[in-house]
PDB file of C-alpha atoms and ligand atoms in Angstrom:
ATOM      1  CA  UNK A 463      86.138 116.641  45.168  1.00  0.00           C
ATOM      2  CA  UNK A 464      83.164 119.058  45.226  1.00  0.00           C
ATOM      3  CA  UNK A 465      81.833 120.086  41.844  1.00  0.00           C
ATOM      4  CA  UNK A 466      82.900 123.559  40.748  1.00  0.00           C
ATOM      5  CA  UNK A 467      80.050 126.123  40.691  1.00  0.00           C
ATOM      6  CA  UNK A 468      79.064 127.469  37.275  1.00  0.00           C
ATOM      7  CA  UNK A 469      79.978 131.035  36.378  1.00  0.00           C
ATOM      8  CA  UNK A 470      79.366 132.952  33.162  1.00  0.00           C
ATOM      9  CA  UNK A 471      82.029 135.491  32.228  1.00  0.00           C
ATOM     10  CA  UNK A 472      80.998 138.451  30.131  1.00  0.00           C
ATOM     11  CA  UNK A 473      83.980 138.914  27.815  1.00  0.00           C
ATOM     12  CA  UNK A 474      84.958 142.306  26.402  1.00  0.00           C
ATOM     13  CA  UNK A 475      88.368 141.390  24.969  1.00  0.00           C
ATOM     14  CA  UNK A 476      90.907 138.580  24.865  1.00  0.00           C
ATOM     15  CA  UNK A 477      93.582 140.078  27.179  1.00  0.00           C
ATOM     16  CA  UNK A 478      91.085 140.568  30.040  1.00  0.00           C
ATOM     17  CA  UNK A 479      89.498 137.195  29.319  1.00  0.00           C
ATOM     18  CA  UNK A 480      92.833 135.372  29.461  1.00  0.00           C
ATOM     19  CA  UNK A 481      93.730 136.774  32.879  1.00  0.00           C
ATOM     20  CA  UNK A 482      90.337 136.014  34.420  1.00  0.00           C
ATOM     21  CA  UNK A 483      90.079 132.501  32.979  1.00  0.00           C
ATOM     22  CA  UNK A 484      93.649 131.832  34.106  1.00  0.00           C
ATOM     23  CA  UNK A 485      92.703 133.057  37.609  1.00  0.00           C
ATOM     24  CA  UNK A 486      89.316 131.366  38.077  1.00  0.00           C
ATOM     25  CA  UNK A 487      89.389 128.145  36.066  1.00  0.00           C
ATOM     26  CA  UNK A 488      90.355 125.943  39.029  1.00  0.00           C
ATOM     27  CA  UNK A 489      87.528 127.303  41.197  1.00  0.00           C
ATOM     28  CA  UNK A 490      84.620 127.712  38.757  1.00  0.00           C
ATOM     29  CA  UNK A 491      83.013 125.902  35.875  1.00  0.00           C
ATOM     30  CA  UNK A 492      83.394 128.790  33.432  1.00  0.00           C
ATOM     31  CA  UNK A 493      81.476 129.761  30.302  1.00  0.00           C
ATOM     32  CA  UNK A 494      82.697 132.711  28.230  1.00  0.00           C
ATOM     33  CA  UNK A 495      80.161 134.975  26.531  1.00  0.00           C
ATOM     34  CA  UNK A 496      81.434 137.630  24.119  1.00  0.00           C
ATOM     35  CA  UNK A 497      78.796 140.377  23.985  1.00  0.00           C
ATOM     36  CA  UNK A 498      79.879 143.771  22.702  1.00  0.00           C
ATOM     37  CA  UNK A 499      77.488 145.696  20.449  1.00  0.00           C
ATOM     38  CA  UNK A 500      79.477 148.776  21.489  1.00  0.00           C
ATOM     39  CA  UNK A 501      82.562 147.901  19.440  1.00  0.00           C
ATOM     40  CA  UNK A 502      83.132 149.843  16.228  1.00  0.00           C
ATOM     41  CA  UNK A 503      83.998 149.540  13.458  1.00  0.00           C
ATOM     42  CA  UNK A 504      82.836 146.006  12.635  1.00  0.00           C
ATOM     43  CA  UNK A 505      86.333 144.994  11.524  1.00  0.00           C
ATOM     44  CA  UNK A 506      87.563 145.764  15.049  1.00  0.00           C
ATOM     45  CA  UNK A 507      84.641 143.821  16.504  1.00  0.00           C
ATOM     46  CA  UNK A 508      85.482 140.755  14.399  1.00  0.00           C
ATOM     47  CA  UNK A 509      89.138 140.946  15.415  1.00  0.00           C
ATOM     48  CA  UNK A 510      88.356 141.119  19.142  1.00  0.00           C
ATOM     49  CA  UNK A 511      85.767 138.333  18.863  1.00  0.00           C
ATOM     50  CA  UNK A 512      88.183 136.053  17.006  1.00  0.00           C
ATOM     51  CA  UNK A 513      90.878 136.567  19.641  1.00  0.00           C
ATOM     52  CA  UNK A 514      88.393 135.929  22.455  1.00  0.00           C
ATOM     53  CA  UNK A 515      87.390 132.633  20.846  1.00  0.00           C
ATOM     54  CA  UNK A 516      91.038 131.601  20.581  1.00  0.00           C
ATOM     55  CA  UNK A 517      91.619 132.289  24.288  1.00  0.00           C
ATOM     56  CA  UNK A 518      88.626 130.159  25.287  1.00  0.00           C
ATOM     57  CA  UNK A 519      89.887 127.344  23.059  1.00  0.00           C
ATOM     58  CA  UNK A 520      93.368 127.656  24.572  1.00  0.00           C
ATOM     59  CA  UNK A 521      91.948 127.129  28.079  1.00  0.00           C
ATOM     60  CA  UNK A 522      89.314 124.575  26.936  1.00  0.00           C
ATOM     61  CA  UNK A 523      86.470 126.752  28.223  1.00  0.00           C
ATOM     62  CA  UNK A 524      83.025 126.807  26.507  1.00  0.00           C
ATOM     63  CA  UNK A 525      82.601 129.965  24.449  1.00  0.00           C
ATOM     64  CA  UNK A 526      79.618 131.701  22.867  1.00  0.00           C
ATOM     65  CA  UNK A 527      79.371 134.925  20.912  1.00  0.00           C
ATOM     66  CA  UNK A 528      76.330 137.195  20.849  1.00  0.00           C
ATOM     67  CA  UNK A 529      74.984 138.600  17.589  1.00  0.00           C
ATOM     68  CA  UNK A 530      76.659 141.840  16.557  1.00  0.00           C
ATOM     69  CA  UNK A 531      73.932 144.454  17.116  1.00  0.00           C
ATOM     70  CA  UNK A 532      75.570 147.918  16.984  1.00  0.00           C
ATOM     71  CA  UNK A 533      72.179 149.638  16.599  1.00  0.00           C
ATOM     72  CA  UNK A 534      71.214 148.406  20.068  1.00  0.00           C
ATOM     73  CA  UNK A 535      74.232 150.232  21.506  1.00  0.00           C
ATOM     74  CA  UNK A 536      73.430 153.403  19.527  1.00  0.00           C
ATOM     75  CA  UNK A 537      69.865 153.352  20.913  1.00  0.00           C
ATOM     76  CA  UNK A 538      71.046 152.700  24.471  1.00  0.00           C
ATOM     77  CA  UNK A 539      73.433 155.673  24.571  1.00  0.00           C
ATOM     78  CA  UNK A 540      71.539 157.982  22.192  1.00  0.00           C
ATOM     79  CA  UNK A 541      70.880 160.829  24.623  1.00  0.00           C
ATOM     80  CA  UNK A 542      74.072 160.267  26.637  1.00  0.00           C
ATOM     81  CA  UNK A 543      76.543 160.322  23.774  1.00  0.00           C
ATOM     82  CA  UNK A 544      78.011 163.658  24.859  1.00  0.00           C
ATOM     83  CA  UNK A 545      78.914 162.406  28.343  1.00  0.00           C
ATOM     84  CA  UNK A 546      82.592 161.558  28.887  1.00  0.00           C
ATOM     85  CA  UNK A 547      84.048 158.074  29.244  1.00  0.00           C
ATOM     86  CA  UNK A 548      83.205 156.732  32.697  1.00  0.00           C
ATOM     87  CA  UNK A 549      79.861 158.573  32.928  1.00  0.00           C
ATOM     88  CA  UNK A 550      76.250 157.944  31.930  1.00  0.00           C
ATOM     89  CA  UNK A 551      77.185 156.675  28.479  1.00  0.00           C
ATOM     90  CA  UNK A 552      79.284 153.896  30.026  1.00  0.00           C
ATOM     91  CA  UNK A 553      76.569 153.070  32.578  1.00  0.00           C
ATOM     92  CA  UNK A 554      74.173 152.408  29.718  1.00  0.00           C
ATOM     93  CA  UNK A 555      76.789 150.496  27.763  1.00  0.00           C
ATOM     94  CA  UNK A 556      77.573 148.253  30.755  1.00  0.00           C
ATOM     95  CA  UNK A 557      73.873 147.726  31.457  1.00  0.00           C
ATOM     96  CA  UNK A 558      73.169 146.742  27.851  1.00  0.00           C
ATOM     97  CA  UNK A 559      75.985 144.207  27.668  1.00  0.00           C
ATOM     98  CA  UNK A 560      75.305 142.760  31.113  1.00  0.00           C
ATOM     99  CA  UNK A 561      71.573 142.506  30.398  1.00  0.00           C
ATOM    100  CA  UNK A 562      72.250 140.451  27.291  1.00  0.00           C
ATOM    101  CA  UNK A 563      74.651 138.342  29.340  1.00  0.00           C
ATOM    102  CA  UNK A 564      71.904 137.798  31.915  1.00  0.00           C
ATOM    103  CA  UNK A 565      69.531 136.682  29.156  1.00  0.00           C
ATOM    104  CA  UNK A 566      72.213 134.234  27.999  1.00  0.00           C
ATOM    105  CA  UNK A 567      72.472 132.874  31.577  1.00  0.00           C
ATOM    106  CA  UNK A 568      68.717 132.445  31.912  1.00  0.00           C
ATOM    107  CA  UNK A 569      68.414 130.670  28.573  1.00  0.00           C
ATOM    108  CA  UNK A 570      70.938 128.076  29.807  1.00  0.00           C
ATOM    109  CA  UNK A 571      69.854 127.930  33.469  1.00  0.00           C
ATOM    110  CA  UNK A 572      73.230 129.294  34.603  1.00  0.00           C
ATOM    111  CA  UNK A 573      72.705 131.170  37.892  1.00  0.00           C
ATOM    112  CA  UNK A 574      75.698 133.507  38.244  1.00  0.00           C
ATOM    113  CA  UNK A 575      77.697 135.912  36.131  1.00  0.00           C
ATOM    114  CA  UNK A 576      80.360 138.578  36.212  1.00  0.00           C
ATOM    115  CA  UNK A 577      82.424 140.570  33.731  1.00  0.00           C
ATOM    116  CA  UNK A 578      86.134 140.560  32.957  1.00  0.00           C
ATOM    117  CA  UNK A 579      86.000 144.348  32.408  1.00  0.00           C
ATOM    118  CA  UNK A 580      87.209 145.005  35.962  1.00  0.00           C
ATOM    119  CA  UNK A 581      90.734 144.001  34.881  1.00  0.00           C
ATOM    120  CA  UNK A 582      91.000 147.456  33.320  1.00  0.00           C
ATOM    121  CA  UNK A 583      92.119 150.338  35.537  1.00  0.00           C
ATOM    122  CA  UNK A 584      89.989 152.588  33.296  1.00  0.00           C
ATOM    123  CA  UNK A 585      86.728 150.968  34.415  1.00  0.00           C
ATOM    124  CA  UNK A 586      85.039 152.109  37.632  1.00  0.00           C
ATOM    125  CA  UNK A 587      84.452 149.065  39.824  1.00  0.00           C
ATOM    126  CA  UNK A 588      81.692 150.998  41.590  1.00  0.00           C
ATOM    127  CA  UNK A 589      79.864 151.597  38.308  1.00  0.00           C
ATOM    128  CA  UNK A 590      80.388 148.018  37.129  1.00  0.00           C
ATOM    129  CA  UNK A 591      78.995 146.646  40.386  1.00  0.00           C
ATOM    130  CA  UNK A 592      76.006 148.993  40.379  1.00  0.00           C
ATOM    131  CA  UNK A 593      75.110 147.911  36.852  1.00  0.00           C
ATOM    132  CA  UNK A 594      75.813 144.217  37.516  1.00  0.00           C
ATOM    133  CA  UNK A 595      73.739 144.152  40.687  1.00  0.00           C
ATOM    134  CA  UNK A 596      70.802 145.957  39.089  1.00  0.00           C
ATOM    135  CA  UNK A 597      70.815 143.595  36.098  1.00  0.00           C
ATOM    136  CA  UNK A 598      71.134 140.521  38.322  1.00  0.00           C
ATOM    137  CA  UNK A 599      68.185 141.648  40.447  1.00  0.00           C
ATOM    138  CA  UNK A 600      66.045 142.206  37.351  1.00  0.00           C
ATOM    139  CA  UNK A 601      66.829 138.706  36.034  1.00  0.00           C
ATOM    140  CA  UNK A 602      66.838 136.926  39.410  1.00  0.00           C
ATOM    141  CA  UNK A 603      70.488 135.941  39.031  1.00  0.00           C
ATOM    142  CA  UNK A 604      73.625 136.311  41.157  1.00  0.00           C
ATOM    143  CA  UNK A 605      76.184 138.989  40.311  1.00  0.00           C
ATOM    144  CA  UNK A 606      79.726 138.140  41.431  1.00  0.00           C
ATOM    145  CA  UNK A 607      81.482 141.451  42.274  1.00  0.00           C
ATOM    146  CA  UNK A 608      85.068 140.521  41.436  1.00  0.00           C
ATOM    147  CA  UNK A 609      87.685 143.226  40.995  1.00  0.00           C
ATOM    148  CA  UNK A 610      90.256 141.507  38.813  1.00  0.00           C
ATOM    149  CA  UNK A 611      92.695 144.418  38.803  1.00  0.00           C
ATOM    150  CA  UNK A 612      93.388 143.804  42.493  1.00  0.00           C
ATOM    151  CA  UNK A 613      96.605 142.116  43.603  1.00  0.00           C
ATOM    152  CA  UNK A 614      98.448 143.562  40.617  1.00  0.00           C
ATOM    153  CA  UNK A 615      95.929 141.922  38.289  1.00  0.00           C
ATOM    154  CA  UNK A 616      96.187 144.483  35.508  1.00  0.00           C
ATOM    155  CA  UNK A 617      99.979 144.258  35.204  1.00  0.00           C
ATOM    156  CA  UNK A 618      99.862 140.453  35.390  1.00  0.00           C
ATOM    157  CA  UNK A 619      97.209 140.454  32.667  1.00  0.00           C
ATOM    158  CA  UNK A 620      99.481 142.447  30.358  1.00  0.00           C
ATOM    159  CA  UNK A 621     102.303 139.947  30.933  1.00  0.00           C
ATOM    160  CA  UNK A 622     100.031 136.980  30.231  1.00  0.00           C
ATOM    161  CA  UNK A 623      98.496 138.499  27.102  1.00  0.00           C
ATOM    162  CA  UNK A 624     101.967 139.270  25.820  1.00  0.00           C
ATOM    163  CA  UNK A 625     103.061 135.656  26.445  1.00  0.00           C
ATOM    164  CA  UNK A 626      99.984 134.427  24.560  1.00  0.00           C
ATOM    165  CA  UNK A 627     100.617 136.909  21.720  1.00  0.00           C
ATOM    166  CA  UNK A 628      97.163 138.490  22.021  1.00  0.00           C
ATOM    167  CA  UNK A 629      95.974 141.607  20.227  1.00  0.00           C
ATOM    168  CA  UNK A 630      95.617 144.496  22.720  1.00  0.00           C
ATOM    169  CA  UNK A 631      93.368 147.345  21.609  1.00  0.00           C
ATOM    170  CA  UNK A 632      94.199 150.977  22.393  1.00  0.00           C
ATOM    171  CA  UNK A 633      90.656 152.311  22.803  1.00  0.00           C
ATOM    172  CA  UNK A 634      87.744 151.055  24.869  1.00  0.00           C
ATOM    173  CA  UNK A 635      85.522 149.997  21.999  1.00  0.00           C
ATOM    174  CA  UNK A 636      82.821 152.417  20.882  1.00  0.00           C
ATOM    175  CA  UNK A 637      83.196 154.981  18.101  1.00  0.00           C
ATOM    176  CA  UNK A 638      83.185 157.759  20.705  1.00  0.00           C
ATOM    177  CA  UNK A 639      86.058 156.227  22.665  1.00  0.00           C
ATOM    178  CA  UNK A 640      87.957 155.898  19.403  1.00  0.00           C
ATOM    179  CA  UNK A 641      87.428 159.600  18.670  1.00  0.00           C
ATOM    180  CA  UNK A 642      88.563 160.451  22.208  1.00  0.00           C
ATOM    181  CA  UNK A 643      91.668 158.323  21.711  1.00  0.00           C
ATOM    182  CA  UNK A 644      92.410 160.166  18.462  1.00  0.00           C
ATOM    183  CA  UNK A 645      91.967 163.549  20.184  1.00  0.00           C
ATOM    184  CA  UNK A 646      94.323 162.535  23.009  1.00  0.00           C
ATOM    185  CA  UNK A 647      96.916 161.408  20.489  1.00  0.00           C
ATOM    186  CA  UNK A 648      96.622 164.644  18.508  1.00  0.00           C
ATOM    187  CA  UNK A 649      96.930 166.746  21.691  1.00  0.00           C
ATOM    188  CA  UNK A 650     100.021 164.810  22.737  1.00  0.00           C
ATOM    189  CA  UNK A 651     101.653 165.290  19.346  1.00  0.00           C
ATOM    190  CA  UNK A 652     100.839 169.009  19.438  1.00  0.00           C
ATOM    191  CA  UNK A 653     102.399 169.352  22.883  1.00  0.00           C
ATOM    192  CA  UNK A 654     105.625 167.850  21.501  1.00  0.00           C
ATOM    193  CA  UNK A 655     105.770 170.251  18.566  1.00  0.00           C
ATOM    194  CA  UNK A 656     108.612 172.828  18.775  1.00  0.00           C
TER     195      UNK A 656
HETATM  196  S1  LIG E 785      83.848 154.174  26.452  1.00  0.00           S
HETATM  197 FE1  LIG E 785      83.740 151.915  26.605  1.00  0.00          FE
HETATM  198  S2  LIG E 785      82.285 151.455  28.268  1.00  0.00           S
HETATM  199 FE2  LIG E 785      82.010 153.611  27.671  1.00  0.00          FE
HETATM  200  S3  LIG E 785      80.358 153.614  26.141  1.00  0.00           S
HETATM  201 FE3  LIG E 785      82.277 153.459  25.002  1.00  0.00          FE
HETATM  202  S4  LIG E 785      82.660 151.258  24.751  1.00  0.00           S
HETATM  203 FE4  LIG E 785      81.101 151.492  26.345  1.00  0.00          FE
END
């Protein structure tokens, strides 16, 4: 049987990781790389990282975690902090995390990478691919433009993460997305008030 090609997965959270590893493990020689300086507060970061490590262990996939460098995220988005989720702030956030993933690939002579973030229906596949392709070109690597939400991927991922008993966060990750989540919740509660 032909050897499986290597593929590095940028991991943002355990539920997305589980679905993608479950989907690709028979076709690729996977390595999981948890790289998320965007996540705040640190307690939330540690929780998501711990769960991601458990998923990799469950599927017997090599796993590495980047250093937690929240200042790098603050610098990257500094003059785009006022832009809404899905805009320039997220472009910079994706580019930062994928660039560090590319550096991880180069340090280990692994030629191709992608991200599990496309499981989420909240992430623009166009933006993810633009960022991934630009980073890959800069590092002379191959970006694999998967869209893991296709073929009912998002719903199936929720079923799998529930079966595995994984923690599922209710905001994207950064402090700004947490504030936006809080504002949405408050607005919803207000709209229900008599
Ligand atoms: S909303 Fe999500 S993708 Fe956008 S900047 Fe925040 S953590 Fe990054």
